[in-house]
Coordinates of C-alpha atoms in Angstrom, one line a residue:
X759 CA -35.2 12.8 -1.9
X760 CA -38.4 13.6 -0.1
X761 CA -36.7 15.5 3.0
X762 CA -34.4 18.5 3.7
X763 CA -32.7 17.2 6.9
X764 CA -29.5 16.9 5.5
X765 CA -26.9 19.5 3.8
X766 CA -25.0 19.3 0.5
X767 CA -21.5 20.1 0.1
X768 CA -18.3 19.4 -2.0
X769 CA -15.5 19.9 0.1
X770 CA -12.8 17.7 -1.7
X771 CA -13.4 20.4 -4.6
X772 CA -11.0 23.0 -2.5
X773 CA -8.0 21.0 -3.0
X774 CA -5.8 22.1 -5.7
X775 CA -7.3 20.7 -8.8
X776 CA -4.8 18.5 -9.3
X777 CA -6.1 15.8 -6.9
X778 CA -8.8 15.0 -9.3
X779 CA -10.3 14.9 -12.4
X780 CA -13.7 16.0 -13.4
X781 CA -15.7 12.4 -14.8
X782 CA -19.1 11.8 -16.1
X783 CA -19.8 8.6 -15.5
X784 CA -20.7 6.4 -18.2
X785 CA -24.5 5.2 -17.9
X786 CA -25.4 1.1 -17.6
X787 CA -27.6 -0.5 -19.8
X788 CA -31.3 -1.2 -18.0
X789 CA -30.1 -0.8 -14.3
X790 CA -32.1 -2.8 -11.5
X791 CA -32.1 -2.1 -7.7
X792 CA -30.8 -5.0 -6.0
X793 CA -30.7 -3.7 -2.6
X794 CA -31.1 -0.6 -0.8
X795 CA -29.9 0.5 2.8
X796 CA -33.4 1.9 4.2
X797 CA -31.6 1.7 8.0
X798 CA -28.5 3.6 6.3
X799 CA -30.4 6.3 4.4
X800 CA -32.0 7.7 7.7
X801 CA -29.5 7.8 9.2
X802 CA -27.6 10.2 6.3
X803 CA -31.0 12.1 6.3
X804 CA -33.3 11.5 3.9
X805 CA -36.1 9.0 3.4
X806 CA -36.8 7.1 0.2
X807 CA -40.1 5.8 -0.6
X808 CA -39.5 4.6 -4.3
X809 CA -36.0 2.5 -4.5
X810 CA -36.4 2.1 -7.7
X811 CA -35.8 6.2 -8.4
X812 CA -32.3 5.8 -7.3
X813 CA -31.6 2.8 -10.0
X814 CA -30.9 5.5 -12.9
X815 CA -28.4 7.2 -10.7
X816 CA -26.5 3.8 -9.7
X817 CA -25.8 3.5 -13.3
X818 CA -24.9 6.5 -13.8
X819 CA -27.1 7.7 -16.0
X820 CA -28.9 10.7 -14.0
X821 CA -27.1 12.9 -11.2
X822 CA -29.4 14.9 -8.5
X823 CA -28.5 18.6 -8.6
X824 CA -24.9 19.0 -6.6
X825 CA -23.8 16.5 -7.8
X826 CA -20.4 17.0 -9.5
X827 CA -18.5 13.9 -9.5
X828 CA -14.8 13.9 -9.5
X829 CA -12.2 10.7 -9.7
X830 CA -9.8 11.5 -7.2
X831 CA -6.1 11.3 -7.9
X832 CA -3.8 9.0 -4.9
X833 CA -0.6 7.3 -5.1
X834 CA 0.4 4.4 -2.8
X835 CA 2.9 1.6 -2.3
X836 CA 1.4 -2.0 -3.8
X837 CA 3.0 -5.1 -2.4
X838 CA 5.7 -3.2 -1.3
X839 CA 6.2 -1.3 -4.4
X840 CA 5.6 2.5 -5.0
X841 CA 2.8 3.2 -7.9
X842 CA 2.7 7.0 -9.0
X843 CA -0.6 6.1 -11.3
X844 CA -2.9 5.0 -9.1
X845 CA -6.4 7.6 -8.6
X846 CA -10.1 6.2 -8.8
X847 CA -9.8 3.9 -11.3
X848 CA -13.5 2.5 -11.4
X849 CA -15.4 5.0 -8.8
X850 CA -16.1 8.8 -8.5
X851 CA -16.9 10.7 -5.8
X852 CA -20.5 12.4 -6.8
X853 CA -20.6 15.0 -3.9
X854 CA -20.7 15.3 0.0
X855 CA -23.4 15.6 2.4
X856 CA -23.9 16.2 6.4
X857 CA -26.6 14.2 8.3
X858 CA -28.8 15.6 10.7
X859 CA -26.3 14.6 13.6
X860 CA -23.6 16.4 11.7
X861 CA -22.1 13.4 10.3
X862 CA -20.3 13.5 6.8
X863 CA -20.6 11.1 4.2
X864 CA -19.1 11.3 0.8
X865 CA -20.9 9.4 -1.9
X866 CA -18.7 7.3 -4.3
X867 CA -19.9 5.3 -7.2
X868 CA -18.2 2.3 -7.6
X869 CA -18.3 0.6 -11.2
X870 CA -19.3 4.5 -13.4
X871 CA -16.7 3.6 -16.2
X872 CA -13.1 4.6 -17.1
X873 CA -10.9 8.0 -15.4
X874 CA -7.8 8.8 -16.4
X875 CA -6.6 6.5 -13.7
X876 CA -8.0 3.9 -15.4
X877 CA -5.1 2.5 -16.6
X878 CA -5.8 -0.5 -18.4
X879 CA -9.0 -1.2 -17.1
X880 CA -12.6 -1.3 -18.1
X881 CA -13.7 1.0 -14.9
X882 CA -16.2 -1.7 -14.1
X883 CA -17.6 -3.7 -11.3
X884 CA -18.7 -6.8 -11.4
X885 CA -22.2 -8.3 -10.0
X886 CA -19.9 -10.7 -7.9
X887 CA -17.5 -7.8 -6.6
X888 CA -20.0 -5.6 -5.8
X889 CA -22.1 -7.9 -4.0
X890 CA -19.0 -8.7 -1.8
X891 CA -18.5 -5.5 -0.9
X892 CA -22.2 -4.4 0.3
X893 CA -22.1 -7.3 2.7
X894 CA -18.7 -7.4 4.4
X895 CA -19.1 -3.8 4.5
X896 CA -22.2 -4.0 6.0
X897 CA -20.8 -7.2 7.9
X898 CA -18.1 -5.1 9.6
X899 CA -20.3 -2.6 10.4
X900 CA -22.8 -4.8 12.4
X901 CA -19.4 -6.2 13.9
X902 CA -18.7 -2.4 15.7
X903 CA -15.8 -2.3 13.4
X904 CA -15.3 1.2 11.6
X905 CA -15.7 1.1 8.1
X906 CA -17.6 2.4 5.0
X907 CA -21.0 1.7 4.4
X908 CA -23.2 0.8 1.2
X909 CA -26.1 2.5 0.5
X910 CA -27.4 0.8 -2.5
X911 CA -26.1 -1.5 -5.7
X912 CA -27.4 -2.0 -9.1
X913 CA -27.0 -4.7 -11.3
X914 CA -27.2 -4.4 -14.8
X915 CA -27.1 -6.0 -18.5
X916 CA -23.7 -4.9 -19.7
X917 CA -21.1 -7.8 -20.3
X918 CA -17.7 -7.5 -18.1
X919 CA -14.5 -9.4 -18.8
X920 CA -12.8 -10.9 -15.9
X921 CA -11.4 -14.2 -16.1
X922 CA -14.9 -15.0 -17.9
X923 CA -17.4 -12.4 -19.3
X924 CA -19.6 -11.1 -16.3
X925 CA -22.4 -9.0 -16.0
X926 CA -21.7 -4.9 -14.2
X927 CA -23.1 -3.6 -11.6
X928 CA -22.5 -0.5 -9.4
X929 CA -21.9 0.4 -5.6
X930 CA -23.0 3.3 -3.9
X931 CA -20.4 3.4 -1.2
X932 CA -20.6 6.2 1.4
X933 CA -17.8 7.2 3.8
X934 CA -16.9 9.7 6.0
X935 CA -13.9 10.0 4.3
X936 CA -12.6 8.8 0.9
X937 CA -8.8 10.2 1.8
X938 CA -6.5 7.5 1.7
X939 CA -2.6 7.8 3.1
X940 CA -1.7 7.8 -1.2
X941 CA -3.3 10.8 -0.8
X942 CA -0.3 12.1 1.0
X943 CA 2.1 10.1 -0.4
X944 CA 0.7 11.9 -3.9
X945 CA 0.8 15.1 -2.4
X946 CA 4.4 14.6 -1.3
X947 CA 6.3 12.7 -3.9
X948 CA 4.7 15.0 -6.7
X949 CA 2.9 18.4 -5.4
X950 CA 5.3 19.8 -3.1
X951 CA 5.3 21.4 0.7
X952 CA 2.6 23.8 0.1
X953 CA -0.3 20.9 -1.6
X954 CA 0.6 19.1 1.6
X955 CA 0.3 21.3 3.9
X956 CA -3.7 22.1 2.2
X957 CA -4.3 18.3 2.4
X958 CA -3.7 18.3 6.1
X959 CA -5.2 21.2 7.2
X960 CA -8.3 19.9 4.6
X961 CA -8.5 16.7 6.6
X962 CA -8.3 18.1 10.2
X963 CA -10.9 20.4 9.4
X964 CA -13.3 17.9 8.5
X965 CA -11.9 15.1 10.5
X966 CA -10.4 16.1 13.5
X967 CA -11.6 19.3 14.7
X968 CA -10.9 18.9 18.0
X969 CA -7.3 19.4 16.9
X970 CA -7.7 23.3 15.1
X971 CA -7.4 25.5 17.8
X972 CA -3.9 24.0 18.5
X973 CA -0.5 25.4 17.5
X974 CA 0.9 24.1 14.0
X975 CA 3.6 22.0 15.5
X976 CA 1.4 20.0 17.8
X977 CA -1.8 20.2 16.0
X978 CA -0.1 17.9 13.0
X979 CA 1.7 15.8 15.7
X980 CA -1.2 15.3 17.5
X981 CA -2.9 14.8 14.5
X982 CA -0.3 12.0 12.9
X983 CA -0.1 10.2 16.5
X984 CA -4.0 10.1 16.2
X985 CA -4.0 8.4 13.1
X986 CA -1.6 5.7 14.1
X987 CA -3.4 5.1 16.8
X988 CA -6.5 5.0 14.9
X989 CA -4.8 2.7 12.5
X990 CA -3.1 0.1 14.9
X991 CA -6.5 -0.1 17.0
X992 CA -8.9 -0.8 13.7
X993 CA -6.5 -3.9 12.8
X994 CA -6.3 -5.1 16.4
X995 CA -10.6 -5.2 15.6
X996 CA -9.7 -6.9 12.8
X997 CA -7.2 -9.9 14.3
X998 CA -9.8 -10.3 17.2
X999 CA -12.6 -11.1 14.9
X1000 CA -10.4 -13.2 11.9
X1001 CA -10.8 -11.1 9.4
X1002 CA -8.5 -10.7 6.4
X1003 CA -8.2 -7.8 4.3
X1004 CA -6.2 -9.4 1.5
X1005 CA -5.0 -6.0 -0.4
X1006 CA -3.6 -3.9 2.5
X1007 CA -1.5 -1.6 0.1
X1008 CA -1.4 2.1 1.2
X1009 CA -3.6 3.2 -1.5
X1010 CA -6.5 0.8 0.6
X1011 CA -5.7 2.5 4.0
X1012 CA -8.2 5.2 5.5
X1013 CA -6.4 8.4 7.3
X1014 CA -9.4 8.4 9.8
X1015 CA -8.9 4.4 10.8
X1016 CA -12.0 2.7 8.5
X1017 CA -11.9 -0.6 6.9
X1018 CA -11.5 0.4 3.2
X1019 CA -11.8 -1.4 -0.4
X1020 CA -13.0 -4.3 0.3
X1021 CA -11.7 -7.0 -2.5
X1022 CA -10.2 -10.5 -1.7
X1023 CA -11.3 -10.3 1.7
X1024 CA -12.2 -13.2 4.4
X1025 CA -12.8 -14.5 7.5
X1026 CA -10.9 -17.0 9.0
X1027 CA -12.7 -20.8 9.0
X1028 CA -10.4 -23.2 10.7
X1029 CA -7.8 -20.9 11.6
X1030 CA -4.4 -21.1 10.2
X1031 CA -2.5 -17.7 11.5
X1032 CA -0.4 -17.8 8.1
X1033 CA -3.8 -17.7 5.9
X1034 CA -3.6 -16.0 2.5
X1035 CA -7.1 -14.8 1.5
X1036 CA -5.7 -13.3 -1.9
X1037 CA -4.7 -15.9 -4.9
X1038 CA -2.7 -12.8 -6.1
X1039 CA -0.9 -12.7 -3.4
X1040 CA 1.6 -15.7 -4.0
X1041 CA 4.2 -14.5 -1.4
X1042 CA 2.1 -14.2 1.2
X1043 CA 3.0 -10.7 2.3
X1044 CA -1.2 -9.7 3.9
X1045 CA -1.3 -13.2 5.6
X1046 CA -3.3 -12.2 8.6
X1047 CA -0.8 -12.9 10.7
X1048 CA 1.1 -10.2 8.9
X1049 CA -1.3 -8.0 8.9
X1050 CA -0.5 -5.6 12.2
X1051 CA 3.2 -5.6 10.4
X1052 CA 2.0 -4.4 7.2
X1053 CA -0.1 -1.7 9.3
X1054 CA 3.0 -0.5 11.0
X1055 CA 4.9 -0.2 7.3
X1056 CA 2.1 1.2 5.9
X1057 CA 2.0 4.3 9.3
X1058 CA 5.8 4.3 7.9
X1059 CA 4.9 5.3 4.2
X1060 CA 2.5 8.0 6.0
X1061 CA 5.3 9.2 7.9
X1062 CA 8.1 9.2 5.3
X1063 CA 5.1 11.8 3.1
X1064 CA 5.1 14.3 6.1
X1065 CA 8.9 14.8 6.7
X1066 CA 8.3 17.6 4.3
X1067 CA 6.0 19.5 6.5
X1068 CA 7.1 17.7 10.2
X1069 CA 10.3 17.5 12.1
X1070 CA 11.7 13.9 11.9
X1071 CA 11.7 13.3 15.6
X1072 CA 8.4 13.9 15.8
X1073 CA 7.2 11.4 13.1
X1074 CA 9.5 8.8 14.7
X1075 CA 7.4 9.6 17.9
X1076 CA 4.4 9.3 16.6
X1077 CA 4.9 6.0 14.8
X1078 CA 6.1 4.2 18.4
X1079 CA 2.8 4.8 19.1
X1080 CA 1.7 2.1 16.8
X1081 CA 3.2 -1.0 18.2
X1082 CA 1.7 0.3 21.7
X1083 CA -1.6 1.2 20.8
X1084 CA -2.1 -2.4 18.9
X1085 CA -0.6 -4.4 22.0
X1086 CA -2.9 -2.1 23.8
X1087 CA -5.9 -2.8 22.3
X1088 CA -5.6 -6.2 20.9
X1089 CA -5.0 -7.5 24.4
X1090 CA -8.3 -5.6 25.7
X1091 CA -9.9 -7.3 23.0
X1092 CA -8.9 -11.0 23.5
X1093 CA -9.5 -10.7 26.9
X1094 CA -13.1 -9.8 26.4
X1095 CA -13.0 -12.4 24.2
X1096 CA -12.2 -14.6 26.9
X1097 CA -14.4 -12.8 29.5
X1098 CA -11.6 -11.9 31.9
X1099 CA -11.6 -8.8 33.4
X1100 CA -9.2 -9.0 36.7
X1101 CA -6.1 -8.4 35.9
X1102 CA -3.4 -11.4 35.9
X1103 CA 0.0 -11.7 34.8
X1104 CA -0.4 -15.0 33.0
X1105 CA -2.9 -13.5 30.7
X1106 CA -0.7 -12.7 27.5
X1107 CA 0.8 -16.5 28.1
X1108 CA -3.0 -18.2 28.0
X1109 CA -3.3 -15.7 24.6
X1110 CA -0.8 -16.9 22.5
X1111 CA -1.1 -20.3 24.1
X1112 CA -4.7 -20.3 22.6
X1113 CA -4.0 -18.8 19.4
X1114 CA -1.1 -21.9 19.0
X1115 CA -3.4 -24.4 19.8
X1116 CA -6.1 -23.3 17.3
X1117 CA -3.2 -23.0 14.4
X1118 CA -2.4 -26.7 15.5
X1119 CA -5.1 -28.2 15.6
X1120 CA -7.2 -26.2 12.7
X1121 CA -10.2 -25.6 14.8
X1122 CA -12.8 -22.8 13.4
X1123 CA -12.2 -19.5 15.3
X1124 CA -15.5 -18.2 15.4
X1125 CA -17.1 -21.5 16.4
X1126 CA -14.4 -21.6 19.4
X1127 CA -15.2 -18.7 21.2
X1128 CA -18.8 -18.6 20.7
X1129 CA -18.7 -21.6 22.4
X1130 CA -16.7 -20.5 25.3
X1131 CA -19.5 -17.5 25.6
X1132 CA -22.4 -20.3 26.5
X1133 CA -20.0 -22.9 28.5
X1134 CA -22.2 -22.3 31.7
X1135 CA -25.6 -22.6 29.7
X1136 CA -24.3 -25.7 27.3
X1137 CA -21.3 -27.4 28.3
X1138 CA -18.1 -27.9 26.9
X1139 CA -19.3 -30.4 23.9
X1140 CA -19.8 -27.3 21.8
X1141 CA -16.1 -26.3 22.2
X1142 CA -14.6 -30.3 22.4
X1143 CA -16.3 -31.3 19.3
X1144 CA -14.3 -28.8 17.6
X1145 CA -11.2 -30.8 18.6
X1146 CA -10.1 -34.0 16.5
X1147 CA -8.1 -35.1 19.6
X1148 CA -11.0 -34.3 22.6
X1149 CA -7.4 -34.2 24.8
X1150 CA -6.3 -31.3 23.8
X1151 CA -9.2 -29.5 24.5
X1152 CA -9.7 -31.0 27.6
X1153 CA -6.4 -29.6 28.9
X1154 CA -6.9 -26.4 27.4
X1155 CA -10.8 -26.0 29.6
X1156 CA -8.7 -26.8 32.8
X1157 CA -6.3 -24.3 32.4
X1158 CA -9.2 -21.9 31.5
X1159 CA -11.7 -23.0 34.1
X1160 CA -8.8 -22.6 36.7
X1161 CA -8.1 -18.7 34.9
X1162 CA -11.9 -18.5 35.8
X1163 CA -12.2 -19.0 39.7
X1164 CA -9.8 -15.7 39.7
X1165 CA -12.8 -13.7 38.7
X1166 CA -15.4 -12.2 40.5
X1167 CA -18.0 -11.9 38.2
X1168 CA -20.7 -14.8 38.3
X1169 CA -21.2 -17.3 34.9
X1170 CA -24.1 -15.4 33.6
X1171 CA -22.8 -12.1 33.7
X1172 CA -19.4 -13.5 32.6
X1173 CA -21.1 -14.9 29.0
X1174 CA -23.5 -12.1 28.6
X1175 CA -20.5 -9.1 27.6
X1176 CA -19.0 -12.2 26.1
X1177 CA -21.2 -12.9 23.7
X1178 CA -21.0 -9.3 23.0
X1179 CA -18.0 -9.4 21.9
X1180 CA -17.8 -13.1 20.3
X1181 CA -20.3 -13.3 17.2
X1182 CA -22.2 -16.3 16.0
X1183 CA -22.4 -14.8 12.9
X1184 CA -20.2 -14.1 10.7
X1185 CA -19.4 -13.6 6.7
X1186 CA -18.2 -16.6 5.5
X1187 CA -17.2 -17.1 2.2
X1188 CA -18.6 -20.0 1.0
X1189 CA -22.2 -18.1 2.8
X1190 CA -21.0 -14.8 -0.2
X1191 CA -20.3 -17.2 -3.0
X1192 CA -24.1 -18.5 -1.9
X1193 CA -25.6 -15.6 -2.4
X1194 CA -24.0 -15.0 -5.5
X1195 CA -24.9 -17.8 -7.4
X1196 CA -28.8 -16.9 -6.8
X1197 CA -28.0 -13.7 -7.2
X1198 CA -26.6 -14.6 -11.0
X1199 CA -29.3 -16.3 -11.7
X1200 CA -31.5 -13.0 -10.5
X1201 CA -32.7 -14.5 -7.3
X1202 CA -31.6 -11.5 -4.6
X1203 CA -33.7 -12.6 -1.8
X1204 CA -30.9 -15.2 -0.5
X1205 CA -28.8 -11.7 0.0
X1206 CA -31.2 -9.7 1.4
X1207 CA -31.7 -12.5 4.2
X1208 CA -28.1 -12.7 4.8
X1209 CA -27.4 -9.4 5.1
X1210 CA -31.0 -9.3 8.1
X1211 CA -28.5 -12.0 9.9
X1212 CA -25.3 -10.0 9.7
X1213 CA -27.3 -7.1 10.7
X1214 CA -27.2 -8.4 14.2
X1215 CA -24.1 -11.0 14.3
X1216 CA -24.0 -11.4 18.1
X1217 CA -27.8 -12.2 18.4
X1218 CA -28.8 -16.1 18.8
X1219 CA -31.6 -15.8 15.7
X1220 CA -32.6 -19.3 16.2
X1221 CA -34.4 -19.1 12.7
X1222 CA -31.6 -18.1 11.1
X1223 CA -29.2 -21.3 12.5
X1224 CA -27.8 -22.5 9.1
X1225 CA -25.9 -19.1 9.0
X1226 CA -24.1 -20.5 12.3
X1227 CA -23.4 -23.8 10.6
X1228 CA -19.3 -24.7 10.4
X1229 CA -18.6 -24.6 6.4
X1230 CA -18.5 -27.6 3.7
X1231 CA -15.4 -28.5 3.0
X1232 CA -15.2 -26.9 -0.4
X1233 CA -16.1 -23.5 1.3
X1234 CA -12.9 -23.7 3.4
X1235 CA -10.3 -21.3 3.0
X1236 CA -11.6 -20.2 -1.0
X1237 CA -9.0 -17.9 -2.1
X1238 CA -10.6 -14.7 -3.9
X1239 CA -8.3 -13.3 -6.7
X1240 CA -7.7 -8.8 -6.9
X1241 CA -10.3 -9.2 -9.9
X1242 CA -13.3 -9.7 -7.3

C-alpha cells in the first residue's frame, strides 16, 4: 500500500471470542492475479501500482501487518431447516478498514482453506465460483443494488474436487458488514441474553449510528424495523431487475440490507415467475417468485432471535413493516420501470397484467423493458419481435400508449429516467459460463471486458452490442448447482 488515507481496525475482535476462531489461512500453490478492482481500491483508500504484490496475499500466503484473520462463527435456517454448525467455512475475515469518506469495509478471503466450520469440506473455491462471484457482485453493484464488492481474485495451480477435479482460486470480498441474521440466531439459540445484547449494540455502533443516542427500548426497535425495511426494499431491487439469488437461507442474509454470497445465482432470460436458478433446490422453495416470501420468513427467524432481548409486540411491529415497505418499493420501482409518474389507480392492475403476460408468453424481461425505454426513438418492433403471437403485444402497447397520454412529461424525458432504471446490460449466464471457459483455458481478457460493460449496464455502448444480444438457446435458464 503506497498511501495512508485509510485507517485499520478489527472491530469484530470485541465480540466475545466465541463468535470466531483464530485461522491462518492455508497458502495456494503459484498464485496469479486475475483481476484487480483499481476503481474499488480508491475508493477504500489506497492506491496500487504493482497488482501483482497483492497475488501472495490472495493465496494466503503473506498477511500485511493488522492483519489477524478470524473465521467467524453464525448459525442460520437452510431450506427451512435450522443448522447450529454453520461459521465461515471457506473464508476469513483478515481485518477492517475505514476509507477516507469514513466508509467500512471488512476484508474477507474467500477460498484460504479449512475452519472449524469446515465441516466436511475442502475450504476451497473454485476458479468457476469465484469468477461468478466477482462479476454479479460487481454486476449488482453497477445495477445501484447494495451489495458486497470484490477487490481482487487469484487463480491458482492446486486441484479442487467438485463434481470433477477443478483448479482453486481465491476472492477478496469486501463488505461493510460480514454480520449475517445467523449471527443472531447464534447468539440466541446458544450464547444467551447478555452475547446478544453485545452483538446488537456492536452492530448499531458501526452500522447505524444515527440510532445511539436513543433510549434502549426504541433504539433496538428502531433499529429491527430499520432492518426489515432494509431487507424488504433490497429484494424489491432484486424482483425489478430479475435477479435470482438461488440460496436465500438466513445464514446468506446481510443485517444492513446487501446482496450476500453469491452462489447459484441468475438473471431471468425469458421470464418464467416460478424459475429455479439452483439445481439443489428440487422443491423450488427460492423460485423468484418466492423470493419476497422467503425474505419475510427469513425477518421472522431475525425476530424469533431477539425475543430475548425485545418485547414481543414490538417484534411483531416491526416485522408488518416488511410486507409494507416491499409493496412500497416494488411498486415505485415498476413504475419507473414503466416511466409513469402520475399517479393512477389502475396502475398495480397494468403491473401484474404485465408480469402475466411475460410468464405466458416467455418473452425475455430485460429485452422487454429496454425496449419500452426507446419506443419514441425506435418503434415498437423491438418490443413486438419479442412476441411469438405479434397480437398479444399489440394489445398490450394500446393499453400502455393509452396509460401514456395521462402523463405530462414529453417522450424524451419519459425514456431518458427510463432507461435509468431499465438496463441493457445485464449478467447473463450463458455471458459467465463464457468467460469461464477462456478463463480455464487462462485467457482472462474475455472477463475483464465483461465486467467494462457491466460497469455501466444502462449505457448504449454500441461496441459492446453482443453483450445486449438475447441468449442461444442452450444458455437459457442453466441451472447452477450450491457447489459453484
Amino acid at each position: 500500500m503506497s498511501n495512508n488515507s485509510f485507517q485499520v481496525e478489527h472491530r469484530y475482535l470485541e465480540l466475545p471470542d466465541s463468535f470466531y476462531s483464530r485461522v491462518q489461512p492455508s497458502p495456494l500453490s503459484e498464485p496469479r492475479m486475475v483481476c484487480f478492482n483499481q476503481a474499488l481500491a480508491s475508493d477504500m483508500g489506497f492506491l496500487v501500482r504493482d497488482e501483482n504484490d497483492w497475488a501472495a496475499i490472495g493465496a494466503g500466503a503473506e498477511l500485511l501487518e493488522g492483519m489477524d484473520p478470524v473465521a467467524m462463527k453464525y448459525t442460520g435456517h437452510q431450506f427451512g431447516m435450522y443448522n447450529p454448525e454453520l461459521g465461515d467455512g471457506r473464508g476469513l475475515l483478515l481485518w477492517e478498514t475505514v476509507g477516507p469518506d469514513g466508509t467500512r469495509w471488512d476484508w474477507h478471503l474467500k477460498g484460504a482453506g479449512t475452519t472449524p466450520y469446515s465441516r466436511f469440506g475442502d475450504g476451497r473455491a473454485v476458479l468457476r465460483s469465484t469468477i461468478r462471484e466477482y462479476l454479479c457482485s460487481e454486476a449488482m453493484h453497477g445495477l445501484g443494488i447494495p451489495t458486497t464488492r470484490a477487490l481482487f481474485m487469484i487463480s491458482a495451480k492446486d486441484p479442487v474436487r467438485r463434481e470433477s477435479i477443478e483448479t482453486a482460486a481465491a476472492l477478496m470480498r469486501v463488505a461493510k458488514s460480514h454480520i449475517r441474521f445467523g449471527h443472531f440466531e447464534f447468539a440466541a439459540h446458544h450464547e444467551g441474553p447478555d452475547a446478544l445484547k453485545t452483538l446488537l449494540e456492536h452492530v448499531i455502533a458501526l452500522h447505524f449510528p444515527q440510532l445511539i443516542s436513543l433510549p434502549e427500548d426504541q433504539r433496538y426497535a428502531r433499529w429491527f424495523e430499520e432492518v426489515v425495511e432494509r431487507t424488504a426494499r433490497l429484494i424489491a431491487k432484486w424482483q425489478a431487475v430479475g435477479f435470482c439469488h438461488g440460496v436465500m437461507n438466513s445464514d446468506n442474509m446481510s443485517i444492513i440490507g446487501d446482496t450476500f454470497d453469491y452462489g447459484p445465482f441468475a438473471f431471468l432470460d425469458d421470464f418464467d415467475a416460478g424459475f429455479v436458478c439452483n439445481h439443489s433446490d428440487h422443491e423450488g422453495r427460492y423460485a423468484y417468485n418466492r423470493q419476497p416470501q422467503v425474505g419475510f420468513i427469513n425477518c421472522q427467524y431475525l425476530a424469533n432471535a431477539l425475543l430475548p432481548i425485545m418485547d414481543e409486540d414490538t417484534v411483531r411491529r416491526g416485522l408488518r413493516r416488511y410486507e409494507t415497505a416491499y409493496n412500497e418499493h416494488f411498486k415505485h420501482q415498476m413504475l419507473a420501470k414503466l416511466g409513469l409518474e402520475e399517479a393512477d389507480g389502475s396502475d398495480m392492475g397494468l403491473i401484474m397484467d404485465t408480469f402475466s403476460m411475460l410468464h405466458e408468453h416467455h418473452v425475455d424481461y430485460t429485452r422487454f423493458f429496454r425496449g419500452l425505454s426507446n419506443l419514441h426513438d425506435h418503434g415498437t418492433a423491438p418490443v413486438r419481435d419479442l412476441f411469438a403471437d405479434r397480437s398479444v403485444a399489440d394489445e398490450w402497447l394500446e393499453r400502455y400508449e393509452a396509460r401514456l397520454q395521462k402523463e405530462s412529461r414529453g417522450h424524451d424525458e419519459r425514456e431518458y429516467t427510463m432507461r435509468r432504471v431499465n438496463p441493457k446490460y445485464i449478467l447473463r449466464n450463458y455471458l459467465a459460463q463464457q468467460v469461464i471457459l477462456e478463463a480455464q483455458n487462462g485467457d482472462y481478457e474475455p472477463m475483464k471486458e465483461l465486467l467494462k460493460v457491466l460497469e455501466k449496464p444502462f449505457d448504449e455502448q454500441p461496441e459492446y452490442e453482443k453483450y445486449a444480444a438475447l441468449p442461444p438457446d442452450w444458455g437459457k435458464h442453466l441451472n447452477i448447482s450450491c457447489s459453484s
